Short mmCIF file of C-alpha atoms in Angstrom, two decimals:
data_model
loop_
_atom_site.label_atom_id
_atom_site.label_comp_id
_atom_site.label_asym_id
_atom_site.label_seq_id
_atom_site.Cartn_x
_atom_site.Cartn_y
_atom_site.Cartn_z
CA MET G 17 -0.04 -0.02 -0.01
CA LEU G 18 1.32 3.43 -0.89
CA HIS G 19 2.30 5.58 2.10
CA PHE G 20 0.91 9.05 1.78
CA GLY G 21 3.53 10.84 3.86
CA ARG G 22 3.30 13.91 6.02
CA ARG G 23 -0.28 15.26 5.39
CA GLY G 24 -3.01 12.76 6.02
CA LYS G 25 -6.20 13.46 4.02
CA THR G 26 -9.80 12.78 5.00
CA TRP G 27 -10.55 12.11 1.33
CA ILE G 28 -9.01 8.66 1.63
CA ALA G 29 -12.43 7.03 2.02
CA ALA G 30 -13.45 3.48 0.88
CA ALA G 31 -13.80 4.47 -2.75
CA ALA G 32 -10.46 6.24 -2.85
CA LEU G 33 -8.72 3.39 -1.02
CA ALA G 34 -10.07 1.09 -3.67
CA ALA G 35 -8.75 3.20 -6.45
CA PHE G 36 -5.30 3.31 -4.77
CA ALA G 37 -5.10 -0.39 -4.08
CA TRP G 38 -1.94 -1.05 -6.13
CA SER G 39 -1.78 -4.77 -5.34
CA ALA G 40 -5.32 -5.63 -6.03
CA SER G 41 -6.27 -7.97 -8.89
CA PRO G 42 -6.99 -5.80 -12.03
CA SER G 43 -10.25 -7.60 -12.45
CA ALA G 44 -11.46 -7.04 -8.92
CA LEU G 45 -14.70 -5.01 -8.64
CA MET G 46 -13.86 -1.62 -7.23
CA ALA G 47 -15.62 1.69 -6.68
CA ALA G 48 -15.41 4.45 -9.28
CA THR G 49 -12.50 6.80 -8.89
CA PRO G 50 -13.25 9.97 -6.80
CA PRO G 51 -14.85 12.79 -8.81
CA ASP G 52 -12.02 15.23 -8.03
CA THR G 53 -9.22 12.75 -8.75
CA LEU G 54 -7.71 11.69 -12.09
CA VAL G 55 -6.29 8.13 -11.87
CA ALA G 56 -4.12 7.03 -14.78
CA ALA G 57 -2.62 3.59 -15.57
CA TRP G 58 0.84 4.04 -17.05
CA SER G 59 4.18 2.42 -17.33
CA ILE G 60 6.37 4.74 -15.33
CA ASP G 61 9.55 2.70 -14.92
CA ASP G 62 11.51 5.18 -17.03
CA VAL G 63 11.40 7.81 -14.27
CA ILE G 64 14.84 8.22 -12.67
CA SER G 65 14.57 11.74 -11.41
CA LEU G 66 12.02 14.59 -11.03
CA ASP G 67 14.66 17.40 -10.98
CA PRO G 68 14.07 19.61 -14.07
CA ALA G 69 17.84 19.88 -14.43
CA GLU G 70 18.08 16.13 -14.93
CA VAL G 71 14.77 15.06 -16.44
CA PHE G 72 15.12 13.61 -19.88
CA GLU G 73 12.60 10.78 -20.12
CA PHE G 74 9.05 10.71 -21.48
CA THR G 75 7.11 10.09 -18.31
CA SER G 76 9.12 12.50 -16.20
CA SER G 77 8.91 15.20 -18.86
CA GLU G 78 5.13 15.07 -18.72
CA ILE G 79 5.27 15.32 -14.91
CA ILE G 80 7.52 18.36 -15.11
CA GLY G 81 5.17 19.93 -17.71
CA ASN G 82 2.32 19.71 -15.26
CA THR G 83 4.17 20.83 -12.18
CA TYR G 84 6.65 23.55 -13.33
CA GLU G 85 6.62 26.56 -15.58
CA THR G 86 9.25 27.15 -18.27
CA LEU G 87 10.24 30.63 -19.24
CA ILE G 88 8.76 30.39 -22.74
CA GLY G 89 5.85 28.46 -24.26
CA TYR G 90 4.16 27.97 -27.66
CA GLU G 91 0.76 27.32 -29.12
CA LEU G 92 0.19 23.57 -29.32
CA GLU G 93 -1.91 23.83 -32.43
CA ASP G 94 0.78 25.97 -34.15
CA VAL G 95 4.19 25.67 -32.52
CA SER G 96 5.48 28.59 -34.59
CA LYS G 97 3.49 30.87 -32.28
CA ILE G 98 5.83 31.51 -29.30
CA PHE G 99 4.74 33.29 -26.14
CA GLY G 100 6.12 34.11 -22.74
CA ARG G 101 5.14 31.83 -19.83
CA ALA G 102 7.14 32.68 -16.70
CA ALA G 103 8.78 35.40 -18.79
CA GLU G 104 6.44 38.11 -19.91
CA SER G 105 8.45 39.63 -22.77
CA TRP G 106 11.96 39.86 -24.35
CA THR G 107 14.11 41.91 -26.67
CA VAL G 108 17.10 40.87 -28.73
CA SER G 109 20.27 43.06 -29.09
CA GLU G 110 21.38 44.33 -32.51
CA ASP G 111 24.19 41.78 -32.61
CA GLY G 112 21.72 38.97 -31.95
CA LYS G 113 23.50 37.65 -28.88
CA THR G 114 21.85 39.22 -25.88
CA PHE G 115 18.26 38.50 -24.92
CA THR G 116 16.77 40.66 -22.23
CA PHE G 117 13.82 39.02 -20.41
CA LYS G 118 11.21 40.63 -18.22
CA MET G 119 9.61 38.23 -15.75
CA ARG G 120 5.85 38.21 -14.91
CA GLU G 121 5.17 39.65 -11.50
CA ASP G 122 2.22 37.43 -10.58
CA ARG G 123 3.99 34.12 -10.32
CA VAL G 124 4.12 32.44 -6.87
CA PHE G 125 5.69 29.08 -6.22
CA ALA G 126 3.72 26.25 -4.47
CA SER G 127 5.71 27.00 -1.35
CA GLY G 128 4.30 30.49 -1.26
CA ASN G 129 7.54 32.20 -2.21
CA PRO G 130 7.28 34.83 -4.98
CA MET G 131 9.03 34.05 -8.23
CA THR G 132 11.49 36.71 -9.40
CA ALA G 133 14.30 37.05 -11.95
CA GLU G 134 16.61 35.67 -9.24
CA ASP G 135 14.86 32.40 -9.45
CA ALA G 136 15.02 32.28 -13.24
CA VAL G 137 18.76 33.01 -13.29
CA TYR G 138 19.37 30.50 -10.48
CA SER G 139 17.51 27.87 -12.38
CA LEU G 140 19.48 28.24 -15.57
CA VAL G 141 22.80 28.58 -13.83
CA ARG G 142 22.06 25.51 -11.71
CA ALA G 143 21.18 23.39 -14.78
CA VAL G 144 24.43 24.31 -16.54
CA LYS G 145 26.57 23.77 -13.41
CA LEU G 146 24.95 20.47 -12.56
CA ASP G 147 25.65 19.35 -16.12
CA LYS G 148 23.08 16.45 -16.19
CA SER G 149 21.71 14.92 -19.40
CA PRO G 150 19.61 17.93 -20.65
CA ALA G 151 22.26 20.59 -19.83
CA PHE G 152 23.49 20.49 -23.40
CA ILE G 153 20.26 22.30 -24.49
CA LEU G 154 21.69 25.37 -22.79
CA GLY G 155 25.37 24.50 -23.30
CA GLN G 156 24.99 24.50 -27.04
CA LEU G 157 24.34 28.28 -26.73
CA GLY G 158 27.81 28.77 -25.31
CA PHE G 159 27.18 28.40 -21.59
CA THR G 160 29.72 26.55 -19.46
CA ALA G 161 30.12 26.05 -15.74
CA GLU G 162 32.90 28.67 -15.84
CA ASN G 163 31.11 31.42 -17.66
CA VAL G 164 27.34 30.92 -17.02
CA GLU G 165 27.15 33.26 -13.98
CA ALA G 166 28.66 36.05 -16.12
CA LYS G 167 26.50 35.34 -19.14
CA ILE G 168 23.17 34.87 -17.47
CA ARG G 169 22.79 37.73 -15.07
CA GLN G 170 20.02 39.43 -13.11
CA THR G 171 19.54 43.13 -14.00
CA GLY G 172 16.46 43.86 -11.80
CA ASP G 173 13.90 42.28 -9.50
CA TYR G 174 12.06 41.02 -12.58
CA ALA G 175 14.60 41.35 -15.35
CA PHE G 176 17.62 39.35 -16.52
CA GLU G 177 20.02 39.03 -19.46
CA PHE G 178 20.84 35.92 -21.40
CA GLU G 179 24.03 36.33 -23.54
CA THR G 180 24.83 33.66 -26.06
CA ASP G 181 28.30 33.17 -27.62
CA LYS G 182 27.06 33.50 -31.19
CA ALA G 183 24.05 35.09 -33.04
CA TYR G 184 21.98 31.95 -33.25
CA ALA G 185 18.57 31.84 -35.05
CA PRO G 186 16.42 33.70 -32.38
CA THR G 187 13.77 31.08 -32.57
CA LEU G 188 16.29 28.37 -31.63
CA VAL G 189 17.22 30.25 -28.40
CA LEU G 190 13.51 30.72 -27.44
CA TYR G 191 12.59 27.14 -28.19
CA CYS G 192 15.47 26.01 -25.95
CA LEU G 193 13.76 27.93 -23.13
CA THR G 194 10.59 25.88 -23.64
CA ALA G 195 12.45 22.75 -22.65
CA THR G 196 12.06 21.19 -19.19
CA VAL G 197 15.63 22.10 -18.35
CA ALA G 198 14.43 25.74 -18.48
CA ALA G 199 11.74 25.19 -15.86
CA VAL G 200 11.98 27.72 -13.05
CA VAL G 201 12.72 26.33 -9.59
CA ASP G 202 12.16 28.03 -6.28
CA LYS G 203 15.68 29.17 -5.28
CA LYS G 204 14.87 29.83 -1.62
CA LEU G 205 13.40 26.36 -1.14
CA VAL G 206 16.02 24.53 -3.10
CA GLU G 207 18.84 26.28 -1.26
CA GLU G 208 17.37 25.12 2.06
CA HIS G 209 18.22 21.57 0.98
CA VAL G 210 21.78 22.03 -0.45
CA ALA G 211 24.28 19.38 0.62
CA ASP G 212 27.98 19.73 -0.13
CA GLY G 213 27.35 22.38 -2.78
CA ASP G 214 24.97 20.17 -4.86
CA TYR G 215 22.45 22.92 -5.71
CA GLY G 216 19.93 20.84 -3.85
CA TYR G 217 20.21 18.01 -6.49
CA GLY G 218 20.09 15.20 -3.96
CA TRP G 219 16.76 16.55 -2.57
CA LEU G 220 15.05 17.74 -5.78
CA LYS G 221 15.43 14.35 -7.47
CA THR G 222 12.43 13.23 -5.40
CA ASN G 223 10.94 16.46 -4.19
CA TYR G 224 9.37 19.56 -5.67
CA ALA G 225 10.08 23.29 -5.99
CA GLY G 226 7.80 24.58 -8.82
CA SER G 227 4.87 26.85 -9.70
CA GLY G 228 2.84 24.78 -12.21
CA PRO G 229 -0.83 23.83 -11.96
CA PHE G 230 -0.02 20.79 -9.89
CA SER G 231 2.59 20.09 -7.24
CA LEU G 232 4.35 16.77 -6.58
CA ARG G 233 3.01 15.03 -3.49
CA GLU G 234 4.92 11.84 -3.73
CA TRP G 235 6.89 9.49 -6.14
CA ARG G 236 7.33 5.85 -5.42
CA PRO G 237 9.58 4.33 -8.10
CA ASN G 238 7.72 1.66 -10.16
CA GLU G 239 4.69 2.17 -8.02
CA ALA G 240 2.99 5.60 -8.23
CA ILE G 241 3.36 9.32 -8.77
CA ILE G 242 0.85 11.59 -6.96
CA LEU G 243 0.17 15.17 -7.85
CA GLU G 244 -1.90 17.68 -5.95
CA ARG G 245 -3.56 20.93 -7.17
CA ASN G 246 -1.23 23.87 -6.51
CA PRO G 247 -3.27 26.63 -4.74
CA HIS G 248 -0.80 29.27 -5.70
CA TYR G 249 -0.83 28.59 -9.46
CA ALA G 250 -1.22 31.86 -11.40
CA GLY G 251 -3.45 30.24 -14.15
CA ALA G 252 -6.88 28.78 -14.00
CA ALA G 253 -7.09 26.33 -11.06
CA PRO G 254 -7.36 22.68 -12.23
CA ALA G 255 -10.70 21.01 -11.67
CA MET G 256 -8.94 17.87 -10.34
CA ALA G 257 -7.67 18.17 -6.84
CA ARG G 258 -5.11 15.52 -7.45
CA ALA G 259 -3.79 13.13 -10.08
CA ILE G 260 -2.47 9.64 -9.49
CA TYR G 261 -0.29 7.83 -11.98
CA ARG G 262 -0.27 4.09 -11.16
CA HIS G 263 2.46 1.88 -12.52
CA ILE G 264 0.53 -0.68 -14.45
CA PRO G 265 3.01 -1.91 -17.18
CA GLU G 266 0.76 -4.57 -18.71
CA PRO G 267 -1.74 -3.26 -21.40
CA ALA G 268 -4.22 -6.02 -20.71
CA ALA G 269 -4.33 -5.07 -17.02
CA GLN G 270 -4.73 -1.32 -17.96
CA ARG G 271 -7.66 -2.24 -20.13
CA LEU G 272 -9.41 -4.25 -17.43
CA LEU G 273 -8.86 -1.50 -14.82
CA LEU G 274 -10.30 1.11 -17.36
CA GLU G 275 -13.34 -1.04 -18.19
CA ALA G 276 -14.04 -1.55 -14.47
CA GLY G 277 -13.82 2.17 -13.79
CA ASP G 278 -10.86 1.74 -11.48
CA VAL G 279 -8.73 4.12 -13.51
CA ASP G 280 -9.84 7.09 -15.64
CA VAL G 281 -7.05 6.88 -18.31
CA ALA G 282 -5.01 4.04 -19.82
CA ARG G 283 -1.80 5.21 -21.33
CA ASN G 284 -0.01 2.17 -22.79
CA LEU G 285 -2.69 0.26 -24.64
CA GLY G 286 -1.69 -1.68 -27.78
CA PRO G 287 -3.72 -1.93 -31.04
CA GLU G 288 -5.49 -5.04 -29.71
CA GLU G 289 -6.73 -3.34 -26.59
CA MET G 290 -7.65 -0.18 -28.44
CA ALA G 291 -9.70 -2.17 -30.96
CA ALA G 292 -11.44 -4.04 -28.18
CA LEU G 293 -12.43 -0.83 -26.44
CA ALA G 294 -13.50 1.13 -29.60
CA SER G 295 -17.09 -0.07 -29.34
CA ASN G 296 -17.44 0.38 -25.58
CA PRO G 297 -19.78 3.33 -25.00
CA ASP G 298 -18.19 3.95 -21.60
CA ILE G 299 -14.72 4.53 -23.21
CA ARG G 300 -13.36 7.20 -25.44
CA ILE G 301 -10.17 6.93 -27.66
CA GLN G 302 -8.06 10.08 -28.11
CA GLU G 303 -4.99 10.39 -30.39
CA GLY G 304 -2.37 12.96 -31.18
CA VAL G 305 0.73 13.01 -33.40
CA LYS G 306 3.89 13.37 -31.38
CA GLY G 307 7.26 14.85 -32.24
CA SER G 308 8.88 11.56 -31.33
CA ILE G 309 10.43 8.77 -33.43
CA TYR G 310 11.25 5.15 -33.07
CA TYR G 311 14.70 4.08 -34.33
CA LEU G 312 17.49 1.54 -33.99
CA GLY G 313 20.93 2.76 -32.80
CA LEU G 314 23.84 0.74 -34.17
CA ASN G 315 26.85 1.00 -31.99
CA GLN G 316 29.93 1.75 -34.07
CA LYS G 317 32.19 0.14 -31.54
CA ASN G 318 30.86 -3.16 -32.80
CA PRO G 319 33.14 -3.96 -35.85
CA ASN G 320 30.38 -5.46 -37.92
CA LEU G 321 27.95 -2.65 -37.39
CA ALA G 322 30.70 -0.16 -38.18
CA LYS G 323 30.76 -1.34 -41.83
CA PRO G 324 28.81 1.05 -44.08
CA GLU G 325 27.32 -1.85 -46.04
CA VAL G 326 26.02 -3.42 -42.82
CA ARG G 327 24.36 -0.25 -41.67
CA GLN G 328 22.67 -0.01 -45.06
CA ALA G 329 21.72 -3.69 -45.13
CA LEU G 330 19.92 -3.44 -41.84
CA LYS G 331 17.77 -0.63 -43.11
CA TYR G 332 16.56 -3.10 -45.81
CA LEU G 333 15.75 -5.72 -43.25
CA VAL G 334 12.92 -4.01 -41.40
CA ASP G 335 9.41 -4.46 -42.58
CA TYR G 336 8.30 -0.89 -41.88
CA GLY G 337 4.89 -1.15 -43.35
CA ALA G 338 3.88 -4.43 -41.76
CA ILE G 339 4.91 -3.11 -38.31
CA ALA G 340 3.06 0.21 -38.75
CA ASP G 341 -0.07 -1.33 -40.25
CA THR G 342 -0.50 -4.42 -38.10
CA LEU G 343 1.60 -4.58 -34.96
CA MET G 344 1.41 -0.92 -34.24
CA LYS G 345 -1.82 -0.08 -35.99
CA GLY G 346 -2.83 3.49 -35.30
CA ARG G 347 0.16 4.10 -33.02
CA VAL G 348 2.86 5.02 -35.55
CA ARG G 349 3.32 6.12 -39.13
CA VAL G 350 6.31 5.21 -41.29
CA HIS G 351 8.96 7.97 -41.07
CA GLN G 352 12.70 7.59 -41.96
CA ALA G 353 14.25 10.94 -41.18
CA PHE G 354 15.49 12.44 -37.91
CA LEU G 355 13.16 15.45 -38.05
CA PRO G 356 9.50 14.60 -37.27
CA ASP G 357 6.85 15.74 -39.63
CA GLY G 358 5.64 19.11 -38.56
CA PHE G 359 9.17 20.58 -37.93
CA LEU G 360 10.86 23.15 -40.12
CA GLY G 361 12.71 21.30 -42.81
CA ALA G 362 11.25 17.83 -42.06
CA LEU G 363 12.05 15.23 -44.80
CA THR G 364 9.11 12.98 -45.51
CA GLU G 365 10.83 10.71 -48.12
CA THR G 366 10.92 6.97 -47.12
CA PRO G 367 13.50 5.28 -49.32
CA PHE G 368 13.72 2.04 -47.37
CA SER G 369 11.44 -1.02 -47.36
CA LEU G 370 11.93 -4.68 -46.67
CA ASP G 371 14.34 -5.94 -49.41
CA VAL G 372 16.02 -9.20 -48.34
CA ALA G 373 17.89 -9.69 -51.66
CA LYS G 374 19.31 -6.08 -51.44
CA ALA G 375 20.37 -6.63 -47.83
CA LYS G 376 22.15 -9.96 -48.62
CA GLU G 377 23.99 -8.27 -51.46
CA LEU G 378 25.17 -5.54 -49.08
CA LEU G 379 26.22 -8.03 -46.40
CA ALA G 380 28.24 -9.99 -48.94
CA GLU G 381 30.05 -6.80 -49.94
CA ALA G 382 30.85 -6.32 -46.27
CA GLY G 383 32.36 -9.83 -46.17
CA LEU G 384 29.46 -11.25 -44.16
CA ALA G 385 27.70 -13.33 -46.71
CA ASP G 386 26.92 -15.91 -43.99
CA GLY G 387 25.50 -13.20 -41.73
CA PHE G 388 26.46 -12.52 -38.09
CA THR G 389 25.13 -12.49 -34.56
CA VAL G 390 24.27 -9.29 -32.69
CA THR G 391 22.32 -8.27 -29.55
CA MET G 392 19.60 -5.63 -29.11
CA ASP G 393 18.69 -4.04 -25.78
CA THR G 394 14.96 -3.67 -25.57
CA ARG G 395 12.75 -2.00 -23.02
CA ASN G 396 10.20 -4.56 -21.93
CA THR G 397 7.08 -2.71 -22.78
CA ASN G 398 4.51 -4.25 -25.04
CA GLU G 399 5.07 -2.05 -28.11
CA ILE G 400 8.87 -2.09 -27.94
CA THR G 401 8.98 -5.81 -27.41
CA GLY G 402 6.59 -6.40 -30.28
CA MET G 403 8.70 -4.27 -32.60
CA ALA G 404 11.85 -6.04 -31.51
CA THR G 405 10.46 -9.48 -32.17
CA ALA G 406 9.22 -8.48 -35.64
CA ILE G 407 12.70 -7.03 -36.44
CA GLN G 408 14.33 -10.15 -35.17
CA GLN G 409 12.32 -12.25 -37.66
CA THR G 410 13.17 -10.06 -40.67
CA PHE G 411 16.76 -9.71 -39.73
CA ALA G 412 16.95 -13.53 -39.75
CA LEU G 413 15.77 -13.56 -43.35
CA GLY G 414 19.08 -11.82 -44.21
CA GLY G 415 21.14 -14.09 -42.05
CA VAL G 416 21.44 -11.72 -39.15
CA LYS G 417 20.80 -13.49 -35.87
CA LEU G 418 19.48 -10.98 -33.40
CA GLU G 419 19.44 -11.78 -29.69
CA ILE G 420 17.00 -9.63 -27.72
CA ILE G 421 18.11 -8.48 -24.24
CA PRO G 422 15.10 -7.25 -22.31
CA GLY G 423 15.22 -4.79 -19.42
CA ASP G 424 13.23 -2.03 -17.81
CA GLY G 425 13.60 1.60 -18.89
CA GLY G 426 16.37 2.45 -16.35
CA GLN G 427 18.43 -0.70 -17.21
CA THR G 428 18.39 -0.22 -20.98
CA LEU G 429 18.97 3.52 -20.79
CA THR G 430 21.92 3.06 -18.50
CA LYS G 431 23.59 0.60 -20.79
CA TYR G 432 22.86 2.74 -23.87
CA ARG G 433 24.33 5.86 -22.24
CA ALA G 434 27.47 3.87 -21.38
CA ARG G 435 27.94 2.84 -25.08
CA THR G 436 28.05 -0.90 -24.06
CA HIS G 437 25.14 -1.97 -26.26
CA ASP G 438 25.24 -3.47 -29.80
CA ILE G 439 21.84 -2.33 -31.07
CA TYR G 440 19.38 -0.24 -29.02
CA ILE G 441 15.70 0.13 -30.02
CA GLY G 442 14.80 3.58 -28.97
CA ARG G 443 12.05 6.19 -28.84
CA TRP G 444 13.22 9.72 -29.04
CA GLY G 445 11.19 12.75 -28.34
CA ALA G 446 12.14 16.22 -29.36
CA ASP G 447 13.28 18.44 -26.50
CA TYR G 448 11.95 21.57 -28.10
CA GLN G 449 10.35 22.51 -31.32
CA ASP G 450 13.27 23.87 -33.31
CA PRO G 451 14.86 21.45 -35.84
CA HIS G 452 18.23 21.71 -34.19
CA THR G 453 16.90 19.66 -31.28
CA ASN G 454 17.13 16.45 -33.35
CA ALA G 455 19.96 17.50 -35.67
CA ASP G 456 22.04 18.12 -32.50
CA THR G 457 21.59 14.52 -31.23
CA PHE G 458 21.26 12.45 -34.42
CA ALA G 459 23.69 14.31 -36.66
CA ARG G 460 26.18 16.06 -34.44
CA ASN G 461 29.02 14.70 -32.32
CA ALA G 462 31.67 17.26 -31.42
CA ASP G 463 33.76 14.87 -29.35
CA ASN G 464 33.57 11.08 -29.82
CA SER G 465 35.95 10.26 -26.96
CA ASP G 466 34.61 8.23 -23.93
CA GLU G 467 35.16 11.26 -21.72
CA ALA G 468 33.14 13.68 -23.95
CA ALA G 469 31.11 16.32 -22.08
CA ALA G 470 28.29 16.26 -24.58
CA LYS G 471 26.79 12.78 -25.19
CA PRO G 472 24.15 13.00 -27.95
CA LEU G 473 22.73 9.93 -29.67
CA ALA G 474 25.47 10.05 -32.31
CA TRP G 475 28.01 9.86 -29.44
CA ARG G 476 26.01 6.97 -27.74
CA ASN G 477 26.47 5.04 -30.96
CA ALA G 478 30.17 6.07 -31.27
CA TRP G 479 29.64 7.71 -34.67
CA ASP G 480 32.48 10.19 -35.33
CA ILE G 481 31.15 12.84 -37.85
CA PRO G 482 33.26 16.04 -37.86
CA GLU G 483 31.97 17.16 -41.23
CA MET G 484 28.29 16.56 -40.50
CA THR G 485 28.71 18.31 -37.19
CA LYS G 486 29.94 21.38 -39.07
CA GLU G 487 26.77 21.22 -41.29
CA ALA G 488 24.59 21.01 -38.25
CA ASP G 489 26.43 23.92 -36.61
CA ALA G 490 25.91 26.09 -39.75
CA ALA G 491 22.16 25.37 -39.86
CA MET G 492 21.65 26.51 -36.30
CA LEU G 493 23.06 29.96 -37.13
CA GLU G 494 20.96 30.60 -40.24
CA SER G 495 18.29 33.23 -39.45
CA ASP G 496 16.49 32.92 -42.86
CA GLY G 497 13.80 30.32 -42.36
CA ALA G 498 13.61 29.13 -45.95
CA LYS G 499 17.42 28.75 -46.31
CA ARG G 500 17.54 27.03 -42.96
CA ALA G 501 14.85 24.50 -44.01
CA GLU G 502 16.87 23.61 -47.14
CA MET G 503 19.94 23.06 -45.05
CA TYR G 504 18.11 20.55 -42.84
CA LEU G 505 16.56 18.70 -45.79
CA SER G 506 20.09 18.28 -47.22
CA LEU G 507 21.40 17.09 -43.90
CA GLN G 508 18.66 14.51 -43.52
CA ARG G 509 19.11 13.07 -47.00
CA GLU G 510 22.78 12.36 -46.27
CA HIS G 511 21.99 11.15 -42.84
CA GLN G 512 19.36 8.64 -44.15
CA GLN G 513 21.93 6.90 -46.27
CA VAL G 514 25.09 6.84 -44.19
CA SER G 515 24.11 7.06 -40.51
CA PRO G 516 24.08 4.13 -37.96
CA PHE G 517 20.40 4.94 -37.22
CA VAL G 518 17.58 2.87 -38.66
CA ILE G 519 14.85 5.53 -38.31
CA MET G 520 11.43 3.80 -38.64
CA PHE G 521 8.38 5.59 -37.37
CA GLN G 522 6.87 8.76 -35.97
CA GLU G 523 4.73 8.19 -32.99
CA VAL G 524 0.97 8.75 -32.83
CA GLU G 525 0.09 8.75 -29.09
CA GLY G 526 -3.18 7.03 -28.29
CA ILE G 527 -4.95 6.93 -24.97
CA ALA G 528 -8.23 5.53 -23.75
CA LEU G 529 -10.33 7.43 -21.26
CA ARG G 530 -13.54 6.87 -19.45
CA ALA G 531 -16.29 8.70 -21.37
CA ASN G 532 -16.90 11.13 -18.51
CA VAL G 533 -13.37 12.41 -18.58
CA HIS G 534 -12.67 15.47 -20.72
CA GLY G 535 -9.88 17.98 -21.33
CA PHE G 536 -6.85 15.77 -21.51
CA VAL G 537 -4.42 17.44 -23.91
CA ILE G 538 -2.03 15.39 -26.03
CA GLY G 539 0.67 17.84 -27.20
CA PRO G 540 3.46 17.51 -29.74
CA SER G 541 6.10 16.92 -26.93
CA PHE G 542 5.57 14.96 -23.78
CA ASN G 543 6.00 17.92 -21.54
CA ASP G 544 3.06 19.43 -23.51
CA ASN G 545 0.70 16.66 -22.42
CA SER G 546 -1.52 18.42 -19.96
CA ILE G 547 -3.95 17.49 -17.30
CA ALA G 548 -4.60 21.00 -16.03
CA GLY G 549 -7.89 21.24 -17.89
CA VAL G 550 -9.22 17.78 -17.15
CA THR G 551 -12.87 17.65 -15.89
CA LYS G 552 -15.32 14.83 -15.08
CA ASP G 553 -19.00 14.79 -15.82
#
């Protein structure tokens, strides 16, 4: 049973207790969820931290999006429309390198502390100095642990300057400030929990210091995340007093809980479960195209995978259409370039399809006519495991024996980030809505050494690409939108043919909700998924 911690609540009545009975059989008859509580069944085993300076996973990104405020936001229906969130307005200097931000004066943290420019500067400096996974989003603009305090500086109670090292495309800078790493944390509260100069990192991994519509009540790894309505939120107060994310990794169990009314939302249903629920009048299906893609990463430290012919052969040993149309029906669309459809300069050409004869020809050219054996690290969720099994079967047609190594999200990511995999089947979500977000990770690797500071996906797969890195660097500086789009199209066409990435699909997120639940927003990024407007009839 989940322990609720320091603040006992009278709302834990029989019906609520039933909804929170994590160990109960999914098919057990339970009471409906409380009218002021959203209960979601979700696989949350990828959450390793809830510190905005470290969060880099899908589930935790959504939690941050609902509990913190970033400096900048954008319209979900048209991401080209950028607006201030915690920041009210900004100006850009003539040389294009200094952004002056004015903070909104009505923001208050959940602690009751007012939000000022001091908090914004502290949050950005903290993220750069902690140098966790998402720090590169700010670091790519020229910030380092040594210079960040001089380059990001408070100029008034509600004003600060943000000085980049080069005149980047202004939209790139602003989109970077929509990312979770740019969420504003409560400096006063965090500083109360600093240990050995860690900027409160040890505490904030599992605690909360934000100003979003919900606050974090408790996180139990692989069990539950509980959010509560933030009474100090500056926007419209959420109708839900709390939201509970239950760790239910099995899609069949999620379906049963949803049908019984024990959860309001099921987040990881497969096509079979979705089809079964489509005719249920008590259930509603909701979909939204995401800026996330599924891919295979081929580690170039493996001598076989490092051969260009092998990289190309494996791209012809995936049955993209069959996986999209049958196994993942309605959940993905075939997409083979690193920029998702909807981004500036996205390439929609799909040159690869299952062609066993072509693959065998390429393998023979690589001196591997008899094939070879290789492993693939695979997160043990239903959709990833299903894809992996389908790929294993078509690889075998070309003589490539694929051994699947299953693990939970934390296990597979840890191995991937250490570059100790052969092949990794991944799902990558854009960190912000500028094309550089994916170019920077799929097509850029400034330092391929094991000790590199920046560790993008190209680095994780040990792909040393100095010339392509220069191309990506040039594109991020181009201020003309049309020219910039052409640069990214050219980069993607080259990348499609030579990279160690088998890019396969763009995600379509599908969820199932009880018919009385309304207002759940599926956004282009996972931190855009919002429960702030959820209501129940």
